[in-house]
Short mmCIF file of C-alpha atoms and ligand atoms in Angstrom, two decimals:
data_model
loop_
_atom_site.label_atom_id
_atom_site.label_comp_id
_atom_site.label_asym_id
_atom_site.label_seq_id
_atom_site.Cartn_x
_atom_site.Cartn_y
_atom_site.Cartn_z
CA UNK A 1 0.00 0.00 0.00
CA UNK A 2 1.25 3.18 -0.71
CA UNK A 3 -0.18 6.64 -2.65
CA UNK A 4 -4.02 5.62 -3.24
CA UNK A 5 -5.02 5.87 -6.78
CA UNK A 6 -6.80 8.94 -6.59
CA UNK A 7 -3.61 10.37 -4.47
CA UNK A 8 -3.98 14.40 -4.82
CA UNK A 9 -0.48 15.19 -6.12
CA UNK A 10 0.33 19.41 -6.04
CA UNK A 11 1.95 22.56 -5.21
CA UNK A 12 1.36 25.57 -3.18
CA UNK A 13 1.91 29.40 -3.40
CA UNK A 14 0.10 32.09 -1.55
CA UNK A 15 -1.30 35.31 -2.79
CA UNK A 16 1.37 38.06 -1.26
CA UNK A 17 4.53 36.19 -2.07
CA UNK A 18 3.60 35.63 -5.88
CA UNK A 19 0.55 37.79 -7.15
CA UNK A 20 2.52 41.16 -7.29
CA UNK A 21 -0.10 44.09 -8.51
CA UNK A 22 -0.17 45.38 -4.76
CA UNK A 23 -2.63 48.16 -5.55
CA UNK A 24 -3.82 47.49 -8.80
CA UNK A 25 -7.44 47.24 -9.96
CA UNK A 26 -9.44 48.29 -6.74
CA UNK A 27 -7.25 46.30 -4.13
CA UNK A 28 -6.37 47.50 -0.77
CA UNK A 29 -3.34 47.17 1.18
CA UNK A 30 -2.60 44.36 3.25
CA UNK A 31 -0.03 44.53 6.80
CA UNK A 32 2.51 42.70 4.39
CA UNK A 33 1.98 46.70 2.12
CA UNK A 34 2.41 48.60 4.89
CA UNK A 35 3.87 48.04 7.68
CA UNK A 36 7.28 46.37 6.61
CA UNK A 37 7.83 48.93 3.80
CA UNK A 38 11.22 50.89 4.09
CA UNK A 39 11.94 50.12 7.65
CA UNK A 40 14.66 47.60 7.16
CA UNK A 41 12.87 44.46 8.64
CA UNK A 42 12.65 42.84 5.26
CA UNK A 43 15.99 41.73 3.62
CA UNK A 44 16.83 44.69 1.31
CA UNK A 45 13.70 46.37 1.52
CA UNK A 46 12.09 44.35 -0.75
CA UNK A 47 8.30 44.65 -1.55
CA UNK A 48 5.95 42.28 -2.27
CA UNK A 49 5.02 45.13 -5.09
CA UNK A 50 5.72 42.92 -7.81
CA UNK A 51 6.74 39.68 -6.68
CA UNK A 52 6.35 36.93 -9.59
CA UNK A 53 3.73 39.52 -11.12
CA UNK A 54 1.44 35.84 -11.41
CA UNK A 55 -1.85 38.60 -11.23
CA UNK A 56 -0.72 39.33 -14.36
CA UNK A 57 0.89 36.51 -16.14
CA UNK A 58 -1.01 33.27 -14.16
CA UNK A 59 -2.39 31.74 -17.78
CA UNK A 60 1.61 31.19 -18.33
CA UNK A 61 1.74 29.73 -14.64
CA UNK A 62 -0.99 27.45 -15.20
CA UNK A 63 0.15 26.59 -18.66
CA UNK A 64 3.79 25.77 -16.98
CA UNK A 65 1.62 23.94 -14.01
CA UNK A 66 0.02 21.87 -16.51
CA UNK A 67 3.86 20.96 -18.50
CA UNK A 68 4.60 19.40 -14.81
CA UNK A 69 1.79 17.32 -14.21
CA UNK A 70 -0.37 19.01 -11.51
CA UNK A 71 -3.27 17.68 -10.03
CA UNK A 72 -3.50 20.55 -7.52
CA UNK A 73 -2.77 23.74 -7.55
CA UNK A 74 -2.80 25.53 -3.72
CA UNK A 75 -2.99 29.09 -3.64
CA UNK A 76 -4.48 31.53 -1.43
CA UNK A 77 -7.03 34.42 -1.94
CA UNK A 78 -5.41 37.88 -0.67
CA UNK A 79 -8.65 39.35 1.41
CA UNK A 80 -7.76 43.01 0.36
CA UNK A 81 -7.89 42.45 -2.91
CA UNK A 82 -11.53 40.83 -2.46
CA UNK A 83 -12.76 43.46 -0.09
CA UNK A 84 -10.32 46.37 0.23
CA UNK A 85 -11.29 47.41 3.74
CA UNK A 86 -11.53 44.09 4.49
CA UNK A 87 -15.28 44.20 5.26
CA UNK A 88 -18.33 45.86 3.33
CA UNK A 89 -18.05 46.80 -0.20
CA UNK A 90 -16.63 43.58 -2.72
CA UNK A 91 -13.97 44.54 -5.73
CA UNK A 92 -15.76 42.83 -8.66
CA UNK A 93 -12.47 43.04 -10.26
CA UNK A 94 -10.22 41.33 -7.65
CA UNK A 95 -12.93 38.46 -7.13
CA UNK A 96 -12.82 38.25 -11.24
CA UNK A 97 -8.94 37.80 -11.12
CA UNK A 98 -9.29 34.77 -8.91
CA UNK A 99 -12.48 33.41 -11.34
CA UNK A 100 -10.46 33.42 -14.19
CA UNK A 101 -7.53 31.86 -12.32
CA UNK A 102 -10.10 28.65 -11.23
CA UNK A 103 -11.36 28.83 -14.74
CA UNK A 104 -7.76 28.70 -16.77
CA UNK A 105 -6.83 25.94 -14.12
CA UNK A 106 -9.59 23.51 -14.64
CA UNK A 107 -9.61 24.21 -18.72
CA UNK A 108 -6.08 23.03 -18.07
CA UNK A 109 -7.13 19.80 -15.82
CA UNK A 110 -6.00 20.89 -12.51
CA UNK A 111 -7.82 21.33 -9.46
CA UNK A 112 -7.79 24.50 -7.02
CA UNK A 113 -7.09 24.54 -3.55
CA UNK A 114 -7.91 27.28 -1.93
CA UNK A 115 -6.48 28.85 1.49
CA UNK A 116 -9.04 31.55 2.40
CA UNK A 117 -6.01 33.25 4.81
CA UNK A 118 -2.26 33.26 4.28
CA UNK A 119 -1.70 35.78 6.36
CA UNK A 120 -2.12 39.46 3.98
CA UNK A 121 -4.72 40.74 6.35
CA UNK A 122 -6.23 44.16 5.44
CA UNK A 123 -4.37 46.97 6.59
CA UNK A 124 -7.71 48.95 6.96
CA UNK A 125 -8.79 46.08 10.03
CA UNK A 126 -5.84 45.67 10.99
CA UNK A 127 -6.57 49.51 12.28
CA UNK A 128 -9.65 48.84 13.83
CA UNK A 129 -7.68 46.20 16.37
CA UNK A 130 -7.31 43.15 13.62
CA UNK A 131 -7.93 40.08 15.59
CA UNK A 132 -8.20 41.68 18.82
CA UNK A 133 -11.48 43.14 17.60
CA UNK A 134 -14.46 40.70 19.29
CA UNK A 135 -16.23 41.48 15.38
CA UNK A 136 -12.70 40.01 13.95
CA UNK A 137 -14.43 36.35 13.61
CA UNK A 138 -17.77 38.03 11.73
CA UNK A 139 -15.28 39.92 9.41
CA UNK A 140 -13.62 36.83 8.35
CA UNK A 141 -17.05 35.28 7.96
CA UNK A 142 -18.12 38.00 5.69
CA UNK A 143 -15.31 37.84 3.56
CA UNK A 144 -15.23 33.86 3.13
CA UNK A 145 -18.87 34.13 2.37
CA UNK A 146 -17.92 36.34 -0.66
CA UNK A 147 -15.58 33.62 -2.17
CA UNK A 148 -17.50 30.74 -1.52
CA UNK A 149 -20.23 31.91 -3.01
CA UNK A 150 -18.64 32.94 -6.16
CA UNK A 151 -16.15 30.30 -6.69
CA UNK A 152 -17.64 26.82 -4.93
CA UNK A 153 -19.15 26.14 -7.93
CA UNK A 154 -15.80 24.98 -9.42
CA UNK A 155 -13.75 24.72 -6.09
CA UNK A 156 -14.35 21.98 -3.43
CA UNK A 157 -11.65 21.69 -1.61
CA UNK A 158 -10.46 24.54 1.09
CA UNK A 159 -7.96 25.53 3.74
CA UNK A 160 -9.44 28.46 5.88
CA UNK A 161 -5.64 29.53 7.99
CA UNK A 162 -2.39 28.64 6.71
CA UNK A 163 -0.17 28.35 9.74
CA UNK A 164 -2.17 30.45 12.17
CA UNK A 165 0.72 29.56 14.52
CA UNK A 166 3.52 31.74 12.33
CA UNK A 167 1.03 34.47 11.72
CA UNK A 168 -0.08 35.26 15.39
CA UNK A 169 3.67 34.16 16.62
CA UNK A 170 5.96 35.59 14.13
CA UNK A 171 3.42 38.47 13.52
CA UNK A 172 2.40 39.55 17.15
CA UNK A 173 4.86 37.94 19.00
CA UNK A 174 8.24 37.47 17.92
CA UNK A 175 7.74 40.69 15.66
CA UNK A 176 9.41 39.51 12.46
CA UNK A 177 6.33 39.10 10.32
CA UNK A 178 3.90 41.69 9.22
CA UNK A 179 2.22 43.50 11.50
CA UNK A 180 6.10 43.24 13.36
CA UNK A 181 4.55 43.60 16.77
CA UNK A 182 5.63 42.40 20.15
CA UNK A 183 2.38 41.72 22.18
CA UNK A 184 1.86 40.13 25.74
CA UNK A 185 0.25 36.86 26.30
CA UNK A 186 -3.04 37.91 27.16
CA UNK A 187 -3.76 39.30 23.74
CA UNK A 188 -1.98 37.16 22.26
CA UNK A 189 -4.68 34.24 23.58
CA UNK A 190 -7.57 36.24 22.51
CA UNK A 191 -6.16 37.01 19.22
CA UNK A 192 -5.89 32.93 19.05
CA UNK A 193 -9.59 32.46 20.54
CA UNK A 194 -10.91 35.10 17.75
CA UNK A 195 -8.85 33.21 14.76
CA UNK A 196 -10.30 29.72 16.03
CA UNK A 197 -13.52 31.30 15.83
CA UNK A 198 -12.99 32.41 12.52
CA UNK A 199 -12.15 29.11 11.33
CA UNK A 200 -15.42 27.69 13.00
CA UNK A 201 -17.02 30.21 11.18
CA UNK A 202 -16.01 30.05 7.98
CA UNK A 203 -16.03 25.81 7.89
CA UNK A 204 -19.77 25.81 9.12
CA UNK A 205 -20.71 28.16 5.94
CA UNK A 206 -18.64 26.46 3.67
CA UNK A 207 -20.14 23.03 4.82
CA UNK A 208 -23.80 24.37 4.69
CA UNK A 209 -23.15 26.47 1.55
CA UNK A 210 -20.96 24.97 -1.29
CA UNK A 211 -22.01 24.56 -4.35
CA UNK A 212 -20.03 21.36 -4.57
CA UNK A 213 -18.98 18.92 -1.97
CA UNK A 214 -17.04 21.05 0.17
CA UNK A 215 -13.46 18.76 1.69
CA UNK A 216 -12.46 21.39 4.07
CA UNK A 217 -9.28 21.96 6.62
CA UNK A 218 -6.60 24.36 8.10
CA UNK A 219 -3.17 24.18 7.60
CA UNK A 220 -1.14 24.50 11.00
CA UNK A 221 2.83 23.67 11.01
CA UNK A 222 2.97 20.56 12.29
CA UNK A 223 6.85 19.35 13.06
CA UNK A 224 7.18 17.04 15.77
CA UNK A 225 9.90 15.34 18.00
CA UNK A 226 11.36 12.39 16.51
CA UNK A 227 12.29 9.37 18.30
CA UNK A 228 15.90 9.43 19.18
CA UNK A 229 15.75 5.50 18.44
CA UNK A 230 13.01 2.69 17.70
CA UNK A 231 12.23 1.93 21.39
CA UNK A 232 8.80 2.38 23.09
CA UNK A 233 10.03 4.67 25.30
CA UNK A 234 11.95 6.73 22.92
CA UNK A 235 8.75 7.36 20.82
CA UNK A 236 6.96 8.33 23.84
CA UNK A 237 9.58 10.62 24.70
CA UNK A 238 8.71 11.94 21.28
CA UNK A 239 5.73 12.08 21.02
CA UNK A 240 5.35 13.90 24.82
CA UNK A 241 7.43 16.53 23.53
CA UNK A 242 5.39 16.95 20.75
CA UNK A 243 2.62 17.61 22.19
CA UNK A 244 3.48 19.29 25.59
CA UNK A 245 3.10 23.47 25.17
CA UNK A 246 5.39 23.33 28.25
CA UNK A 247 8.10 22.41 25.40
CA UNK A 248 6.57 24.09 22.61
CA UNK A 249 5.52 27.59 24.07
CA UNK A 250 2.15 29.00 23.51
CA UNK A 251 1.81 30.46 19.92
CA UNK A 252 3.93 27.75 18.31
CA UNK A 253 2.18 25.04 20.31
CA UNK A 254 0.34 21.84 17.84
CA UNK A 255 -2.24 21.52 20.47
CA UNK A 256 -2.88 25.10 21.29
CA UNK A 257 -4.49 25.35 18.05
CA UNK A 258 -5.82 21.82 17.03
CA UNK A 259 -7.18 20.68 20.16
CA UNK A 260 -9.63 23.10 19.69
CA UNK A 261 -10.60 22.63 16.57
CA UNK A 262 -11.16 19.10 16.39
CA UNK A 263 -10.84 18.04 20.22
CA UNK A 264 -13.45 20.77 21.15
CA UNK A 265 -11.16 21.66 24.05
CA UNK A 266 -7.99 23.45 24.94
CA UNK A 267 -4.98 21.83 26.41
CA UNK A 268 -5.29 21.35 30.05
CA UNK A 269 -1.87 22.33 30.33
CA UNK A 270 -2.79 25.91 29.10
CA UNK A 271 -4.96 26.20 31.93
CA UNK A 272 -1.96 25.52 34.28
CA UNK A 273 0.12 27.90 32.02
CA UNK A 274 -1.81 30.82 31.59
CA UNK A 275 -4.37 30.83 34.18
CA UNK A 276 -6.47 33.88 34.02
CA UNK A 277 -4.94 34.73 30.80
CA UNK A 278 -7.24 31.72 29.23
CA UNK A 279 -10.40 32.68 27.03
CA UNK A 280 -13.74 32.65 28.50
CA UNK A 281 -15.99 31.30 26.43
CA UNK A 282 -19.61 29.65 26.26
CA UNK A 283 -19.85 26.02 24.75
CA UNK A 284 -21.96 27.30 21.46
CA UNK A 285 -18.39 28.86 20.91
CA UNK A 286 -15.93 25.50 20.77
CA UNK A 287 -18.98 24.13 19.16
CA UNK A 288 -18.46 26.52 15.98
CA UNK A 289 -14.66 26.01 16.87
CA UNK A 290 -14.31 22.56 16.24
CA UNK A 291 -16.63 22.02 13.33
CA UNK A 292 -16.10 18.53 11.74
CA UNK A 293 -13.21 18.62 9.30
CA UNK A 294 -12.40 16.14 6.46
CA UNK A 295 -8.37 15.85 7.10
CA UNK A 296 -5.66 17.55 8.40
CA UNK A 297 -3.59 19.85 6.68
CA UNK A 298 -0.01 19.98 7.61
CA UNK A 299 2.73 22.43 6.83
CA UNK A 300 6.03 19.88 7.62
CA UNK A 301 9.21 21.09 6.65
CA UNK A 302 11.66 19.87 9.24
CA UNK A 303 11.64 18.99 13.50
CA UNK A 304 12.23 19.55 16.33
CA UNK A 305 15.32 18.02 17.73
CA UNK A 306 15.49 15.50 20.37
CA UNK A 307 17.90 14.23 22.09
CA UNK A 308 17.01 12.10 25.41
CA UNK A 309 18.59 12.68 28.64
CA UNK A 310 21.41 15.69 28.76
CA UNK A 311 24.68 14.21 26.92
CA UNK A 312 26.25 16.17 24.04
CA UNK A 313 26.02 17.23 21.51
CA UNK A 314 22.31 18.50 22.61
CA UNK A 315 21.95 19.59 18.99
CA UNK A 316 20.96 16.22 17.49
CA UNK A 317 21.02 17.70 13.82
CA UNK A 318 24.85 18.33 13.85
CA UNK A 319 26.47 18.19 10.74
CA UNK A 320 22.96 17.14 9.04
CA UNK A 321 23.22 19.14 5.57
CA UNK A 322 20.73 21.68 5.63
CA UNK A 323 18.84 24.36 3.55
CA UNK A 324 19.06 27.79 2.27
CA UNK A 325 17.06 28.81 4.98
CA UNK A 326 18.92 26.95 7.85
CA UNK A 327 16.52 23.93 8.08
CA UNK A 328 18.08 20.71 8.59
CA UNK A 329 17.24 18.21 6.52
CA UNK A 330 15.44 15.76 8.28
CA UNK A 331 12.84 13.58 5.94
CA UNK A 332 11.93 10.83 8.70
CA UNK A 333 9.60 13.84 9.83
CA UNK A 334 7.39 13.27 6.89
CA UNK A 335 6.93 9.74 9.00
CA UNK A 336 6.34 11.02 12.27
CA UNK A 337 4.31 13.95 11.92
CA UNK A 338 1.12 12.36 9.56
CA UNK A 339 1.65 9.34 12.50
CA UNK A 340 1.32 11.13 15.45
CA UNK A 341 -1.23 13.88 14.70
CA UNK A 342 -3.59 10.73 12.89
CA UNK A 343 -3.16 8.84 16.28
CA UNK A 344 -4.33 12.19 18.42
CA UNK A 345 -6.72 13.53 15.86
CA UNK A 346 -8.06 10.76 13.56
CA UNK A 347 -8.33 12.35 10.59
CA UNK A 348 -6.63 11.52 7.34
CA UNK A 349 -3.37 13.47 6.26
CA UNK A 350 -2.49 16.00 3.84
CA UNK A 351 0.47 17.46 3.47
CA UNK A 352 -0.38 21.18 2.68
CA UNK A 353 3.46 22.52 2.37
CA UNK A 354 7.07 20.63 2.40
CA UNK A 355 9.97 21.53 0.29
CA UNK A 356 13.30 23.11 0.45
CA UNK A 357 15.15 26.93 0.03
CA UNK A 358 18.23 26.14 -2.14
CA UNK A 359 20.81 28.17 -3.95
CA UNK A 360 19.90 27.73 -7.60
CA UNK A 361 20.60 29.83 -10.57
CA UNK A 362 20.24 29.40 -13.82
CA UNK A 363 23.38 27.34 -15.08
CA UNK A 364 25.48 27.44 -18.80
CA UNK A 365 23.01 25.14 -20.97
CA UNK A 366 20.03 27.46 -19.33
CA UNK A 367 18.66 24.90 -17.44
CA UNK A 368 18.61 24.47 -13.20
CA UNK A 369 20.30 21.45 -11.98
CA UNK A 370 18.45 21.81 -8.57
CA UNK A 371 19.76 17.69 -7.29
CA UNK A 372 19.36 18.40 -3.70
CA UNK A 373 16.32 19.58 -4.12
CA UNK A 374 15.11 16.20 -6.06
CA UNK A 375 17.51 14.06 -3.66
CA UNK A 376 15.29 16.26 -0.84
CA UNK A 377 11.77 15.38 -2.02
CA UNK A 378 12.70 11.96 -3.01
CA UNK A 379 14.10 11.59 0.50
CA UNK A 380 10.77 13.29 2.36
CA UNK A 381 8.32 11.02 0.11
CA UNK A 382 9.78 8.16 1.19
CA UNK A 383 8.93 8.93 4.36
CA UNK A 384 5.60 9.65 3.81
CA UNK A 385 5.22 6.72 1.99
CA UNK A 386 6.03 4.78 4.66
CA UNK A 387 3.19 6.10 6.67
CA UNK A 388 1.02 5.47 4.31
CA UNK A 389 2.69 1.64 4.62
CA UNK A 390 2.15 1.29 8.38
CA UNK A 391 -1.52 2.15 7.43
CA UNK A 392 -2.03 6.13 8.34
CA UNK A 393 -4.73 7.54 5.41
CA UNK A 394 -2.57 10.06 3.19
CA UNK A 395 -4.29 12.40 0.86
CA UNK A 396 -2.03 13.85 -0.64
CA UNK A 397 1.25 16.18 -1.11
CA UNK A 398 1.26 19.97 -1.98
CA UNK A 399 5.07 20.51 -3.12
CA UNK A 400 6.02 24.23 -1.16
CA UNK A 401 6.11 25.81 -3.91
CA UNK A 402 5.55 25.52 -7.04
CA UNK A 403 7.65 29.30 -8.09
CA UNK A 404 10.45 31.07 -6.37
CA UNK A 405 8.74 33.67 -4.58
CA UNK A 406 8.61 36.48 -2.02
CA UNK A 407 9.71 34.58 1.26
CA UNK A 408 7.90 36.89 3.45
CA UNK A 409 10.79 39.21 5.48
CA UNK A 410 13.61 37.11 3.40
CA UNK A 411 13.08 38.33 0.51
CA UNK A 412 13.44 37.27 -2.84
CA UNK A 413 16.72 34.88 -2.31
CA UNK A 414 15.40 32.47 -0.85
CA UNK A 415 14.41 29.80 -3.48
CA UNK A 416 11.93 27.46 -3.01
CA UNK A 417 10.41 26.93 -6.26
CA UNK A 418 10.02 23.91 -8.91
CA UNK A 419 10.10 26.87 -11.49
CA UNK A 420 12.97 29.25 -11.31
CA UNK A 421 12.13 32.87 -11.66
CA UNK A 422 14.06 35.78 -12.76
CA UNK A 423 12.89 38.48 -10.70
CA UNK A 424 14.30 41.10 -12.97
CA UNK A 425 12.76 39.94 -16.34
CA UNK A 426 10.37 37.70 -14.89
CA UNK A 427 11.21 34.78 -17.37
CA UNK A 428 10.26 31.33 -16.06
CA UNK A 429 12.23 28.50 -15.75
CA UNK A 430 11.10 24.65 -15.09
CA UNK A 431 14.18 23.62 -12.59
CA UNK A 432 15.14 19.95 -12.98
CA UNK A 433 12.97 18.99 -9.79
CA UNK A 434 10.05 19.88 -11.54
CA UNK A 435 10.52 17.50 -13.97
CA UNK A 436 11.39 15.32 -11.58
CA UNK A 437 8.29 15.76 -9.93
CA UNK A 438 6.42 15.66 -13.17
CA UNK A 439 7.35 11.99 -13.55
CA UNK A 440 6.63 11.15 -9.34
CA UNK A 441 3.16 12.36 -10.48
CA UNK A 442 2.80 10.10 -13.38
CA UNK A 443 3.90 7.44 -11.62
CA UNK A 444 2.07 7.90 -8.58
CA UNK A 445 4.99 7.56 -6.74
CA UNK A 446 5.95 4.13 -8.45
CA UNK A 447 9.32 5.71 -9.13
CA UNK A 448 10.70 6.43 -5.70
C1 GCO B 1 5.34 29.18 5.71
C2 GCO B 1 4.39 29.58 4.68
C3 GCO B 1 5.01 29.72 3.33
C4 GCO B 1 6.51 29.84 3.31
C5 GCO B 1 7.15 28.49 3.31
C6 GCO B 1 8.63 28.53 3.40
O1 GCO B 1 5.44 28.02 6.01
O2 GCO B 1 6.04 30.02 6.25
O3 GCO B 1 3.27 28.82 4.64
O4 GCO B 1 4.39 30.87 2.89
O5 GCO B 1 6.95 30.54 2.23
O6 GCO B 1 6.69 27.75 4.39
O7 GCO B 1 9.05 29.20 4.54
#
């Protein structure tokens, strides 16, 4: 047993790090537009002004999407550029880009994906408190009404948050994402209370309102401890750590956020962490919370180390080869993540983002020999394959990502794409991986 026959092969993007066309055609500014621009927090300065310019150019996407085999194509909706102020009036014209985008995909055999939020809130709520705001939930609500209702009728599958962990940690706590704030604990557990809310919100519509049968999910980060060895006690060790916020801290914590949603309950162990600092909340509300989902999304990239006991080195990733972006390579956590969170949560597994920042450029013969990034995913899908072998449901794989792109407060040189892009001319080019990946996908796998 390994990928099921109907095995949802992909790749991801999301709207700020590829669309470009910041304030084109009635779209308002996001916290990514403002409040990172010429302050030095993002490498260079860069913008996400331009980006890959896809608003403009996605038919040759999808056409270069459809030359590597996609089944799926993840990408998410930027909210300003539906509503500008984020709530009331709709921009016919931003709703129309992403129409024609679901339109040019299917005409081209390839499904959407969407993720209703990766993380370009509107600047113009972000002013009226953002997710502080008790209406924050409502606001979401309003706004994922407006897409389902114009694009369910070709779209069934949907992620409502990508990572709400980075965007409420990096964003409000560690300060090195857009909005770049520094918060305290107690807001930082009602921002979390107001996104879960928001999810609840949004699946409960999208269940009772699709136009199609609606498979729906959220896409947390979900890398956990792996087993120093193969002993019972080892894995337990692991699999503790994985799921105690005492090790993982509050906003990066896997429980924090999906115990709620499909437990129906916070940890207990927040309750001895934060005390008074917890939500109050009536039972109607972790009802909408933890609205049935159909699988779990999961944003894997690497893990957590662990080492048992105290010995050196404590660092058990030491001289591990690693990525662009510091990450050590570690694929056995495409085995222990989908196990672990199917034996807590149940639900089947889909990998929403894994992949790798390397240094490629484009070489003599015009072509990018990206190996590590083949030897990588060949490496990680082995893994997952072997889940699949010890019997945990898999779905399916969304390759992170399918262009280089805007990596957020990185910038533009970090590379994580199957097509290379030239940021200065904007030519495209199909790196060796993602022909690569072209033939895992034709194979279904067969060829790992
Ligand atoms: C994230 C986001 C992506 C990133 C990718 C690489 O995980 O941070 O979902 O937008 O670009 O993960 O860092």
């Amino acid at each position: 047993m390994g990928f099921s026959k109907d095995f949802m092969w992909g790749a991801a993007s999301a709207a700020f790090q590829v669309e470009g066309a910041w304030n084109e055609d009635g779209k308002g500014p996001s916290v990514w537009d403002v409040c990172g621009r010429n302050r030095g927090i993002i490498k260079y300065n860069e913008t996400g002004d331009v980006a890959c310019d896809h608003y403009h150019r996605y038919k040759e996407d999808v056409a270069l999407m459809k030359e590597m085999g996609l089944k799926y194509y993840r990408f998410s909706i930027s909210w300003p550029r539906v509503i500008a102020k984020g709530t009331g009036e709709v921009n016919p014209k931003g709703l129309q880009f992403y129409s024609d985008l679901v339109d040019e995909l299917k005409a081209n055999g390839i499904e959407p994906m969407i993720s209703l939020f990766h993380w370009d809130y509107p600047y113009a709520l972000y002013q009226k408190g953002g997710w502080m705001n008790p209406d924050s939930s409502d606001w979401f609500l309003e706004y994922t009404k407006v897409v389902v209702d114009a694009l369910s009728d070709r779209v069934s599958c949907w992620i409502t948050f990508n990572e709400p962990q980075c965007f409420i940690g990096c964003g409000y706590e560690a300060g090195t994402h857009a909005p770049f704030l520094q918060l305290n604990r107690k807001d930082l557990i009602t921002m979390t209370h107001n996104v879960l809310l928001a999810h609840g919100k949004a699946v409960k519509y999208i269940r009772e309102h699709a136009k199609t049968k609606a498979e729906i999910s959220f896409a947390p980060i979900a890398p956990v401890y792996i087993p120093e060895n193969d002993s019972k006690e080892a894995i337990e060790e692991a699999r503790r750590k994985t799921f105690s916020m005492r090790e993982r801290g509050l906003t990066f914590g896997l429980t924090w956020w999906s115990d709620p949603v499909i437990l129906g309950k916070y940890p207990e162990e927040a309750y001895e962490l934060f005390g008074d600092d917890m939500p109050v909340y009536s039972e109607e509300d972790m009802k909408l919370i933890s609205q049935p989902l159909d699988f779990y999304g999961m944003n894997v990239y690497y893990s957590e180390a662990n080492r048992m006991g105290d010995g050196y080195p404590e660092n058990r990733w030491q001289g591990r080869g690693h990525t662009d972006v510091d990450w050590p390579l570690a694929p056995e956590v495409l085995y222990w993540s989908p196990k672990f969170m199917y034996e807590r949560y149940g639900l089947p597994i889909m990998i929403t983002e894994n992949g790798m920042a390397g240094l490629d450029w484009i070489h003599l013969d015009g072509k990018v020999h990206d190996t590590y990034r083949i030897d990588f995913l060949h490496r990680y899908l082995l893994e997952y394959r072997r889940a699949a072998e010890d019997g945990i449901p898999i779905k399916g794989y969304m390759q992170w990502s399918v262009m280089d792109n805007m990596e957020w407060a990185l910038g533009y040189d970090k590379r994580f794409g199957l097509i290379y892009v030239d940021f200065l001319t904007q030519e495209r080019t199909i790196k060796d991986s993602g022909y690569w990946y072209k033939e895992v996908i034709e194979t279904n796998g067969e060829n790992l």
